[in-house]
Amino acid sequence: MREIKTVTILGANGAMGSGSAGVIAAFGGAKVHMLARDVEKAKQGIEAAVSSVKTDTIRGRMIPGSYDADLEKAVAESDWVFELVAESYEVKEPINTRIAKARRPGTIVSTVSSGLSIGRLAKAYDEDGQKHYYGTHFFNPPYKMILCELVTHAGNDKKVTKALGEYLDKVLGRAVVYTNDTPAFAGNRIGFQLINEVAHFAEKYADKGGIALLDEIISGYTGRAMSPLATADFVGLDVHKAIVDNIYDNTKDEAHETFKLPGYFQKLIDEGKLGMKSGSGLTKVVKHADGKREKFVYNIKTGSYDPYPKFDIPFIKQARLKIKESDYKGAMEIVKTANGLEADIARYFIGRYISYSLSLVGEVVETKEMTDGAMGFGFNWVPASALVDFLGGPKETIKMLETSKLPVPKILSDAKSGKKFYELGDKLDARSLFKG
């Protein structure tokens, strides 16, 4: 792979495009062609890129342009073409056809996609182009979220893959996770499995607190910065639907049915209630005349919004206190031994997350460190392997999985007792991801 001195960004005015451009210009020192539908939008992308990395020094290395007037010329002089246009084959494939005609041999071309087939997109290119075509799934915002899933396909060259991975790591400061070309790759497949199944449980227990109850049970003490259904509201219910529908349609693993979109999600989407970006979704915030804000939560049974309830669940309070004391094993011991429906649900989802994460080793990634990195760096969730250690090791974890009637992944059953299961501790301190 040749040195990357010039980069073309396609989709430069979007949040991900401008943010990625800022990282590439600031850390990579590259000249960046910023292309959008028109030059004014490209100029807006430059301003957003400068703002994202908080330095004006990159402005002189960024050149605005449009797809119609500048794509072929920019691509022809680029060492890397970074495409971030809309998430659909109908949009990406015609752009790829144009890139393929203009690119020089040896130029890297990559796409930001949360789940489209990289192998299918690569078919627009000749043998050299396919060798140099990748998925580079940056997470948003790129300056703060350092994960990059580097997605390979059958036509790639291993030497190029290694060189690109090193560039992303050492030059751009990405935490690189190598994944195979499978639906939703690693992070979204694991993350949205849990989110979507939690959404089903919210419907199952709608008369006991529904959405609010489930988000309380699977909240920060279980090792995540944001509760699952709050995450769905944050990313958008329409985006959530696109991801889980893709996985449901294109995978057949043991968790297949958990990817079916809940009916009330579709109802909210049909009503335009997409989450935070539309003002309402699973929750909404109302500002009263006196300036005070009040949070409401969607009632799955009635279709209305109720005041967001407070819960008093003793074992959760106790676990949170342990976390505040930095006693993470103590917190998990409370979860393991607590009684009641809420505790059963907590154990089930902690177990489900561990079980599903580790089950993807071999199919989606080569090592458990790759799924651990995806979830730690991309979602700010405590990695599954770290939870195994906090629960007391593989044997104790297997007991919990079996009690919850969850599959025991081979990598867990083969693990040697008495040895740490989590191996990313020098790169990612899992303890920092618990929220008391």
XYZ file of C-alpha atoms in Angstrom, residues 13-274:
262
model
C -21.160 17.444 4.312
C -22.638 14.698 6.520
C -21.756 14.382 10.198
C -19.727 11.218 9.600
C -18.091 12.542 6.432
C -16.977 15.838 7.920
C -15.915 14.177 11.169
C -13.874 11.536 9.365
C -12.297 14.195 7.132
C -11.244 16.133 10.220
C -9.495 13.071 11.658
C -7.759 12.260 8.346
C -6.547 15.835 7.804
C -5.508 16.403 11.431
C -3.852 13.073 12.224
C -2.934 11.903 8.730
C -1.771 15.286 7.449
C -3.393 14.506 4.104
C -4.772 16.833 1.463
C -8.503 16.132 1.399
C -10.907 16.655 -1.498
C -14.255 17.352 0.185
C -17.005 16.375 -2.271
C -20.753 16.782 -1.833
C -23.781 17.322 -4.087
C -22.741 20.946 -4.517
C -19.787 23.121 -3.554
C -21.680 25.062 -0.881
C -22.502 21.832 0.970
C -18.842 20.792 0.642
C -17.781 24.101 2.185
C -20.185 23.462 5.055
C -18.483 20.080 5.475
C -15.088 21.785 5.745
C -16.365 24.073 8.502
C -17.822 21.071 10.358
C -14.540 19.156 9.954
C -12.521 22.056 11.374
C -14.964 22.349 14.275
C -14.896 18.601 14.993
C -11.146 18.490 15.648
C -11.025 21.984 17.167
C -8.125 23.230 15.043
C -8.057 25.646 12.129
C -4.728 24.309 10.855
C -6.436 21.713 8.627
C -8.527 24.222 6.659
C -5.838 24.877 4.036
C -5.584 21.150 3.224
C -9.288 20.772 2.430
C -10.602 21.442 -1.092
C -14.369 21.760 -1.706
C -15.966 20.238 -4.781
C -19.075 18.564 -6.203
C -19.732 15.057 -7.466
C -20.726 16.227 -10.934
C -17.767 18.546 -11.567
C -14.906 17.134 -9.516
C -15.257 13.419 -8.710
C -13.157 11.926 -11.519
C -10.318 14.442 -11.201
C -10.158 14.123 -7.392
C -10.256 10.317 -7.459
C -7.525 10.152 -10.119
C -5.016 11.902 -7.856
C -6.072 10.219 -4.584
C -4.359 7.470 -2.597
C -7.560 6.747 -0.685
C -11.172 7.317 -1.736
C -13.399 7.310 1.349
C -17.067 6.992 0.408
C -19.771 7.930 2.922
C -22.864 8.440 0.752
C -26.329 7.163 1.715
C -26.637 3.646 3.122
C -28.113 1.880 0.095
C -26.864 -0.123 -2.857
C -28.900 2.131 -5.170
C -26.782 5.124 -4.153
C -23.396 3.486 -3.542
C -23.176 1.264 -6.642
C -23.437 4.039 -9.299
C -20.816 6.050 -7.361
C -18.568 2.977 -7.324
C -18.875 2.648 -11.083
C -17.537 6.185 -11.489
C -14.758 5.677 -8.944
C -13.693 2.421 -10.631
C -13.163 4.190 -13.972
C -11.127 7.027 -12.449
C -8.979 5.369 -9.743
C -5.298 4.586 -10.251
C -3.986 1.048 -9.542
C -3.084 0.766 -5.860
C -5.599 3.358 -4.654
C -7.552 2.273 -1.577
C -11.328 2.649 -1.848
C -13.482 2.122 1.225
C -17.072 2.597 2.269
C -18.678 3.502 5.554
C -21.584 1.097 5.941
C -23.264 -0.356 8.991
C -24.125 -3.597 7.263
C -24.204 -3.643 3.443
C -22.245 -6.424 1.745
C -18.694 -5.268 1.057
C -18.227 -8.137 -1.399
C -21.219 -6.998 -3.442
C -20.019 -3.373 -3.491
C -16.532 -4.501 -4.543
C -17.904 -6.061 -7.749
C -17.822 -2.656 -9.466
C -14.010 -2.909 -9.564
C -11.389 -4.838 -11.524
C -9.042 -7.288 -9.788
C -6.740 -4.570 -8.469
C -9.723 -2.520 -7.313
C -11.253 -5.455 -5.441
C -7.892 -6.133 -3.817
C -7.932 -2.574 -2.451
C -11.658 -2.264 -1.571
C -12.768 -2.363 2.090
C -15.430 -1.461 4.570
C -14.116 1.120 7.035
C -16.952 1.432 9.529
C -16.095 4.487 11.614
C -18.352 5.266 14.568
C -19.918 8.668 15.168
C -18.507 11.142 16.156
C -15.135 9.913 14.773
C -12.975 12.299 16.836
C -14.410 10.874 20.077
C -15.401 7.327 19.050
C -12.169 5.720 17.917
C -13.490 2.332 16.742
C -13.039 1.355 13.102
C -14.378 -1.980 11.918
C -12.127 -2.900 8.999
C -14.312 -5.193 6.910
C -12.678 -7.574 4.457
C -14.063 -9.676 1.619
C -12.804 -12.593 -0.464
C -11.023 -10.410 -3.041
C -8.754 -8.564 -0.598
C -4.970 -8.888 -0.416
C -3.752 -9.766 3.111
C -0.676 -7.557 2.777
C -2.856 -4.570 1.867
C -5.216 -5.384 4.733
C -2.312 -5.426 7.175
C -0.903 -2.141 5.865
C -4.289 -0.400 5.930
C -4.952 -1.650 9.454
C -1.604 -0.281 10.610
C -2.319 3.087 8.992
C -5.731 3.317 10.658
C -4.196 2.350 13.991
C -0.838 4.117 14.095
C -1.576 7.205 11.980
C -5.292 7.898 12.498
C -5.469 6.587 16.064
C -8.304 4.146 15.421
C -9.006 1.068 17.536
C -9.135 -1.376 14.619
C -11.401 -4.413 14.749
C -11.036 -6.804 11.811
C -14.355 -8.332 10.780
C -15.599 -10.606 8.039
C -18.201 -9.482 5.504
C -21.294 -10.515 7.480
C -24.566 -8.616 8.126
C -24.004 -5.658 10.509
C -20.428 -6.857 11.112
C -19.519 -7.209 14.838
C -20.549 -4.163 16.871
C -24.027 -3.572 15.488
C -24.881 -7.257 15.320
C -24.110 -7.723 19.017
C -25.415 -4.361 20.164
C -28.692 -4.389 18.274
C -29.377 -8.012 19.198
C -29.481 -6.978 22.835
C -31.363 -3.727 22.183
C -34.039 -5.447 20.096
C -34.556 -8.323 22.519
C -34.825 -5.846 25.405
C -37.523 -4.100 23.331
C -39.429 -7.403 23.108
C -39.171 -7.864 26.882
C -40.492 -4.320 27.358
C -43.612 -5.379 25.468
C -43.859 -8.630 27.439
C -43.741 -6.710 30.711
C -45.684 -3.639 29.539
C -48.005 -3.835 32.559
C -45.054 -3.795 34.995
C -43.272 -0.726 33.676
C -42.470 -1.661 30.075
C -39.807 0.481 28.413
C -38.820 2.345 31.579
C -38.572 -0.847 33.643
C -36.335 -2.643 31.150
C -34.031 0.346 30.790
C -33.732 0.492 34.581
C -32.890 -3.217 34.815
C -30.294 -3.099 31.983
C -28.788 0.240 32.983
C -25.261 1.426 33.757
C -24.509 -1.036 36.540
C -24.634 -3.826 33.922
C -21.734 -2.165 32.103
C -23.008 0.341 29.557
C -22.913 4.110 29.181
C -26.537 4.281 27.988
C -29.445 1.910 28.599
C -30.520 -0.174 25.563
C -33.843 1.481 24.723
C -32.425 4.943 25.353
C -29.785 3.955 22.785
C -32.489 3.053 20.250
C -34.120 6.445 20.823
C -30.722 8.118 20.397
C -29.766 6.452 17.086
C -33.325 6.668 15.707
C -35.992 3.976 15.466
C -35.763 4.066 11.663
C -32.021 3.367 11.811
C -32.655 0.635 14.376
C -35.211 -0.944 12.033
C -32.820 -0.878 9.060
C -30.119 -2.660 11.056
C -32.273 -5.387 12.643
C -34.245 -6.011 9.435
C -30.966 -6.560 7.571
C -29.738 -9.022 10.191
C -33.097 -10.811 10.396
C -33.280 -11.207 6.607
C -29.683 -12.358 6.135
C -28.740 -14.490 9.159
C -30.071 -17.714 10.636
C -28.276 -18.088 13.969
C -29.788 -19.167 17.289
C -30.811 -15.577 18.118
C -32.593 -15.112 14.782
C -36.090 -14.451 16.154
C -34.801 -11.789 18.537
C -34.023 -9.571 15.521
C -37.689 -9.333 14.477
C -38.762 -5.704 14.869
C -41.384 -5.273 17.644
C -44.768 -4.126 16.374
C -44.822 -1.011 18.534
C -41.508 0.136 17.015
C -43.096 -0.048 13.550
C -46.170 1.820 14.839
C -43.999 4.639 16.179
C -42.007 4.774 12.920
C -45.231 4.967 10.878
C -46.323 7.898 13.058
C -43.024 9.708 12.476
C -41.978 9.259 16.107
C -38.381 8.252 15.407
